[in-house]
Amino acid sequence: AQSVTQLGSHVSVSEGALVLLRCNYSSSVPPYLFWYVQYPNQGLQLLLKYTSAATLVKGINGFEAEFKKSETSFHLTKPSAHMSDAAEYFCAVSSTGNQFYFGTGTSLTVIP
Amino acid sequence: NAGVTQTPKFRILKIGQSMTLQCTQDMNHNYMYWYRQDPGMGLKLIYYSVGAGITDKGEVPNGYNVSRSTTEDFPLRLELAAPSQTSVYFCASSGQGSTGNTIYFGEGSWLTVV
């Protein structure tokens, strides 16, 4: 069985501060891992994807995530938060069969 | 590059009415999905399809029906709408190959049942 846990349903950071959104997964087989971002009243769009090519994955808008197998984690980071980063972020896991499992989301607030 | 297109964007239904949410994708993906999103609850899978003519239930299928007559289209039917079906609905698709195992979402349909 696969599942995703996102620690912290709400995260607030100051503009310019480090963004760290946590994601832990469980998977019985090597997984694909994803981060999606959802801006208000919009659909989910892909931020980045891990497919085993490299453990550090760079995505759009300056975000990156590191796959740590020993910790079963795939935390999302950005060195310096921008006001435009305020959104809902979803971590997801998939393996074979195109079944996707999503976390419950983390709402990021950026304080000016 | 349309991707996944769903209509309508917004709809208000009266209790007991029926409607169909339309979804089409132009990426030739075999897999298609319908999710609903409620505040603080993440995404719940309603139905999914692994190819034309094949559909299966997800976590929360009650009150909904789907069909998949073509690769491109995956409409979601709400029969006898209830207030509990007030939600945001997302259609999605995924495929394999050069894009890997990635799921792509439509822009969402906001449904209110009154």
Tab-separated table of C-alpha atoms in Angstrom:
chain	number	residue	atom	x	y	z
A	1	ALA	CA	0.000	0.000	0.000
A	2	GLN	CA	1.096	3.532	-0.660
A	3	SER	CA	0.380	6.667	1.283
A	4	VAL	CA	1.602	10.198	1.759
A	5	THR	CA	1.787	12.261	4.920
A	6	GLN	CA	2.281	15.998	4.810
A	7	LEU	CA	3.316	17.392	8.180
A	8	GLY	CA	1.679	20.728	8.872
A	9	SER	CA	-1.532	21.710	7.153
A	10	HIS	CA	-0.555	25.391	7.427
A	11	VAL	CA	2.895	26.898	7.193
A	12	SER	CA	3.705	30.604	7.481
A	13	VAL	CA	7.021	32.138	6.506
A	14	SER	CA	8.272	35.671	6.128
A	15	GLU	CA	9.075	36.973	2.695
A	16	GLY	CA	12.712	36.107	1.962
A	17	ALA	CA	12.828	33.269	4.471
A	18	LEU	CA	13.410	29.597	3.784
A	19	VAL	CA	10.393	27.548	2.759
A	20	LEU	CA	10.313	23.953	4.009
A	21	LEU	CA	7.266	21.785	3.369
A	22	ARG	CA	7.471	18.246	4.656
A	23	CYS	CA	6.352	15.064	2.959
A	24	ASN	CA	6.821	11.455	4.011
A	25	TYR	CA	5.679	8.528	1.945
A	26	SER	CA	5.235	4.823	2.192
A	27	SER	CA	5.670	2.598	-0.795
A	28	SER	CA	6.528	-1.042	-1.197
A	29	VAL	CA	8.251	-0.444	-4.517
A	30	PRO	CA	10.514	2.336	-5.794
A	31	PRO	CA	8.207	5.283	-6.155
A	32	TYR	CA	7.631	8.237	-8.370
A	33	LEU	CA	7.241	11.298	-6.153
A	34	PHE	CA	5.680	14.611	-7.024
A	35	TRP	CA	4.959	18.048	-5.691
A	36	TYR	CA	2.035	19.996	-7.079
A	37	VAL	CA	1.032	23.585	-6.413
A	38	GLN	CA	-2.505	24.931	-6.438
A	39	TYR	CA	-3.135	28.651	-6.591
A	40	PRO	CA	-6.533	29.968	-5.491
A	41	ASN	CA	-9.385	28.910	-7.761
A	42	GLN	CA	-7.066	26.983	-10.066
A	43	GLY	CA	-6.138	23.392	-10.768
A	44	LEU	CA	-3.041	21.576	-9.582
A	45	GLN	CA	0.105	22.107	-11.587
A	46	LEU	CA	3.280	20.090	-11.443
A	47	LEU	CA	6.142	21.695	-9.513
A	48	LEU	CA	8.610	18.849	-9.762
A	49	LYS	CA	8.919	15.097	-10.070
A	50	TYR	CA	11.332	12.456	-8.785
A	51	THR	CA	11.877	9.445	-11.034
A	52	SER	CA	15.127	7.995	-9.587
A	53	ALA	CA	17.456	9.833	-11.973
A	54	ALA	CA	18.792	12.131	-9.228
A	55	THR	CA	17.941	12.469	-5.563
A	56	LEU	CA	17.869	16.275	-5.685
A	57	VAL	CA	15.151	17.451	-8.029
A	58	LYS	CA	14.807	21.018	-9.212
A	59	GLY	CA	11.432	22.349	-10.183
A	60	ILE	CA	9.808	25.525	-11.348
A	61	ASN	CA	9.841	28.850	-9.497
A	62	GLY	CA	13.047	28.044	-7.586
A	63	PHE	CA	11.672	25.056	-5.680
A	64	GLU	CA	13.567	21.846	-5.168
A	65	ALA	CA	13.052	18.594	-3.298
A	66	GLU	CA	15.378	15.903	-2.062
A	67	PHE	CA	14.531	12.220	-2.100
A	68	LYS	CA	15.820	10.488	1.022
A	69	LYS	CA	15.122	6.784	0.874
A	70	SER	CA	16.387	6.078	4.401
A	71	GLU	CA	13.925	8.634	5.790
A	72	THR	CA	11.175	7.934	3.225
A	73	SER	CA	10.943	11.671	2.777
A	74	PHE	CA	10.597	14.086	-0.106
A	75	HIS	CA	10.603	17.542	1.474
A	76	LEU	CA	10.092	20.633	-0.658
A	77	THR	CA	12.316	23.665	-0.145
A	78	LYS	CA	12.907	27.123	-1.517
A	79	PRO	CA	15.723	29.323	-0.196
A	80	SER	CA	13.816	32.589	-0.268
A	81	ALA	CA	10.033	32.877	-0.151
A	82	HIS	CA	8.219	35.283	-2.421
A	83	MET	CA	4.724	36.624	-1.977
A	84	SER	CA	3.690	34.807	-5.144
A	85	ASP	CA	4.543	31.456	-3.496
A	86	ALA	CA	1.433	31.661	-1.327
A	87	ALA	CA	-0.618	28.630	-2.394
A	88	GLU	CA	-1.621	25.094	-1.467
A	89	TYR	CA	1.040	22.433	-2.002
A	90	PHE	CA	0.385	18.742	-2.463
A	91	CYS	CA	2.818	15.866	-2.276
A	92	ALA	CA	1.952	12.704	-4.212
A	93	VAL	CA	3.364	9.216	-4.710
A	94	SER	CA	2.891	6.705	-7.483
A	95	SER	CA	4.518	3.486	-8.556
A	96	THR	CA	3.139	1.137	-11.155
A	97	GLY	CA	-0.327	1.167	-12.609
A	98	ASN	CA	-0.763	4.937	-12.716
A	99	GLN	CA	-2.359	5.038	-9.275
A	100	PHE	CA	-1.603	8.275	-7.473
A	101	TYR	CA	-1.863	8.958	-3.766
A	102	PHE	CA	-2.002	12.532	-2.554
A	103	GLY	CA	-1.306	14.122	0.782
A	104	THR	CA	-3.919	16.373	2.341
A	105	GLY	CA	-2.019	19.483	1.343
A	106	THR	CA	-0.093	22.266	3.051
A	107	SER	CA	-1.257	25.843	2.795
A	108	LEU	CA	1.686	28.224	2.559
A	109	THR	CA	1.258	31.803	3.734
A	110	VAL	CA	3.986	34.341	3.009
A	111	ILE	CA	4.110	37.278	5.399
A	112	PRO	CA	5.389	40.558	3.965
B	1	ASN	CA	-1.316	22.961	-25.641
B	2	ALA	CA	-4.787	22.443	-24.142
B	3	GLY	CA	-3.990	19.450	-21.893
B	4	VAL	CA	-7.029	18.588	-19.769
B	5	THR	CA	-10.126	20.677	-20.353
B	6	GLN	CA	-13.196	20.498	-18.169
B	7	THR	CA	-16.511	22.314	-18.308
B	8	PRO	CA	-18.377	24.053	-16.823
B	9	LYS	CA	-16.156	26.133	-14.550
B	10	PHE	CA	-19.004	27.067	-12.218
B	11	ARG	CA	-22.473	25.637	-11.748
B	12	ILE	CA	-25.279	25.938	-9.238
B	13	LEU	CA	-27.669	23.003	-9.013
B	14	LYS	CA	-30.877	22.532	-7.098
B	15	ILE	CA	-31.288	19.467	-4.920
B	16	GLY	CA	-32.441	16.539	-7.026
B	17	GLN	CA	-31.235	17.918	-10.339
B	18	SER	CA	-28.758	16.062	-12.512
B	19	MET	CA	-25.854	17.275	-14.557
B	20	THR	CA	-22.763	16.141	-16.397
B	21	LEU	CA	-19.275	17.537	-15.965
B	22	GLN	CA	-17.399	17.263	-19.210
B	23	CYS	CA	-13.711	16.391	-19.459
B	24	THR	CA	-11.495	15.953	-22.468
B	25	GLN	CA	-7.745	15.540	-22.877
B	26	ASP	CA	-5.585	15.859	-25.944
B	27	MET	CA	-2.451	14.067	-24.706
B	28	ASN	CA	-3.554	10.584	-25.802
B	29	HIS	CA	-3.411	9.414	-22.199
B	30	ASN	CA	-4.914	6.056	-21.351
B	31	TYR	CA	-5.639	6.902	-17.719
B	32	MET	CA	-8.229	9.433	-16.648
B	33	TYR	CA	-9.551	10.360	-13.222
B	34	TRP	CA	-12.172	12.374	-11.422
B	35	TYR	CA	-11.381	13.847	-8.020
B	36	ARG	CA	-13.321	16.021	-5.654
B	37	GLN	CA	-11.669	18.493	-3.326
B	38	ASP	CA	-13.268	19.691	-0.125
B	39	PRO	CA	-11.659	22.298	2.152
B	40	GLY	CA	-8.917	20.759	4.274
B	41	MET	CA	-9.653	17.277	2.965
B	42	GLY	CA	-7.266	17.006	0.068
B	43	LEU	CA	-8.264	15.115	-3.057
B	44	LYS	CA	-10.659	12.200	-3.034
B	45	LEU	CA	-10.778	9.873	-6.033
B	46	ILE	CA	-14.313	9.388	-7.368
B	47	TYR	CA	-13.798	7.252	-10.459
B	48	TYR	CA	-10.969	6.405	-12.773
B	49	SER	CA	-10.470	4.787	-16.154
B	50	VAL	CA	-7.538	2.835	-17.537
B	51	GLY	CA	-8.709	3.090	-21.118
B	52	ALA	CA	-11.700	3.464	-23.379
B	53	GLY	CA	-14.535	1.247	-22.222
B	54	ILE	CA	-12.999	0.549	-18.799
B	55	THR	CA	-13.938	2.405	-15.626
B	56	ASP	CA	-13.636	1.658	-11.941
B	57	LYS	CA	-14.689	3.137	-8.618
B	58	GLY	CA	-12.419	5.189	-6.440
B	59	GLU	CA	-12.833	6.137	-2.778
B	60	VAL	CA	-16.083	8.101	-3.033
B	61	PRO	CA	-18.162	6.899	-6.014
B	62	ASN	CA	-21.650	7.092	-4.489
B	63	GLY	CA	-23.929	9.522	-6.295
B	64	TYR	CA	-21.782	9.635	-9.423
B	65	ASN	CA	-21.439	7.770	-12.689
B	66	VAL	CA	-18.884	7.858	-15.470
B	67	SER	CA	-18.385	6.545	-18.963
B	68	ARG	CA	-15.362	6.339	-21.248
B	69	SER	CA	-16.405	5.806	-24.840
B	70	THR	CA	-13.266	7.405	-26.301
B	71	THR	CA	-9.679	7.896	-25.181
B	72	GLU	CA	-10.181	11.668	-25.055
B	73	ASP	CA	-13.415	12.035	-23.062
B	74	PHE	CA	-14.371	11.088	-19.515
B	75	PRO	CA	-17.628	12.743	-18.405
B	76	LEU	CA	-18.829	12.620	-14.808
B	77	ARG	CA	-22.562	12.369	-14.213
B	78	LEU	CA	-24.217	13.539	-11.014
B	79	GLU	CA	-27.631	12.023	-10.492
B	80	LEU	CA	-30.056	13.500	-7.961
B	81	ALA	CA	-27.727	16.178	-6.686
B	82	ALA	CA	-27.380	16.529	-2.904
B	83	PRO	CA	-25.813	19.305	-0.790
B	84	SER	CA	-23.021	16.878	0.118
B	85	GLN	CA	-21.906	17.031	-3.502
B	86	THR	CA	-21.056	20.705	-3.202
B	87	SER	CA	-17.362	20.631	-3.977
B	88	VAL	CA	-14.657	21.384	-6.477
B	89	TYR	CA	-14.226	18.674	-9.084
B	90	PHE	CA	-11.016	17.994	-10.945
B	91	CYS	CA	-10.542	15.850	-13.985
B	92	ALA	CA	-7.053	14.516	-14.618
B	93	SER	CA	-5.160	12.252	-16.956
B	94	SER	CA	-1.882	10.401	-16.960
B	95	GLY	CA	0.216	8.473	-19.396
B	96	GLN	CA	3.615	6.913	-19.763
B	97	GLY	CA	6.541	7.297	-22.059
B	98	SER	CA	8.643	10.421	-22.375
B	99	THR	CA	6.628	12.273	-19.747
B	100	GLY	CA	6.857	9.374	-17.354
B	101	ASN	CA	4.207	8.533	-14.854
B	102	THR	CA	2.760	12.018	-14.312
B	103	ILE	CA	-0.804	13.146	-13.681
B	104	TYR	CA	-2.110	16.353	-15.245
B	105	PHE	CA	-5.122	18.243	-13.957
B	106	GLY	CA	-7.842	20.363	-15.451
B	107	GLU	CA	-8.688	23.786	-14.050
B	108	GLY	CA	-11.542	22.537	-11.905
B	109	SER	CA	-15.324	22.804	-11.790
B	110	TRP	CA	-16.929	24.559	-8.822
B	111	LEU	CA	-20.310	22.986	-8.069
B	112	THR	CA	-22.804	24.235	-5.520
B	113	VAL	CA	-25.955	22.280	-4.689
B	114	VAL	CA	-28.695	24.317	-3.014
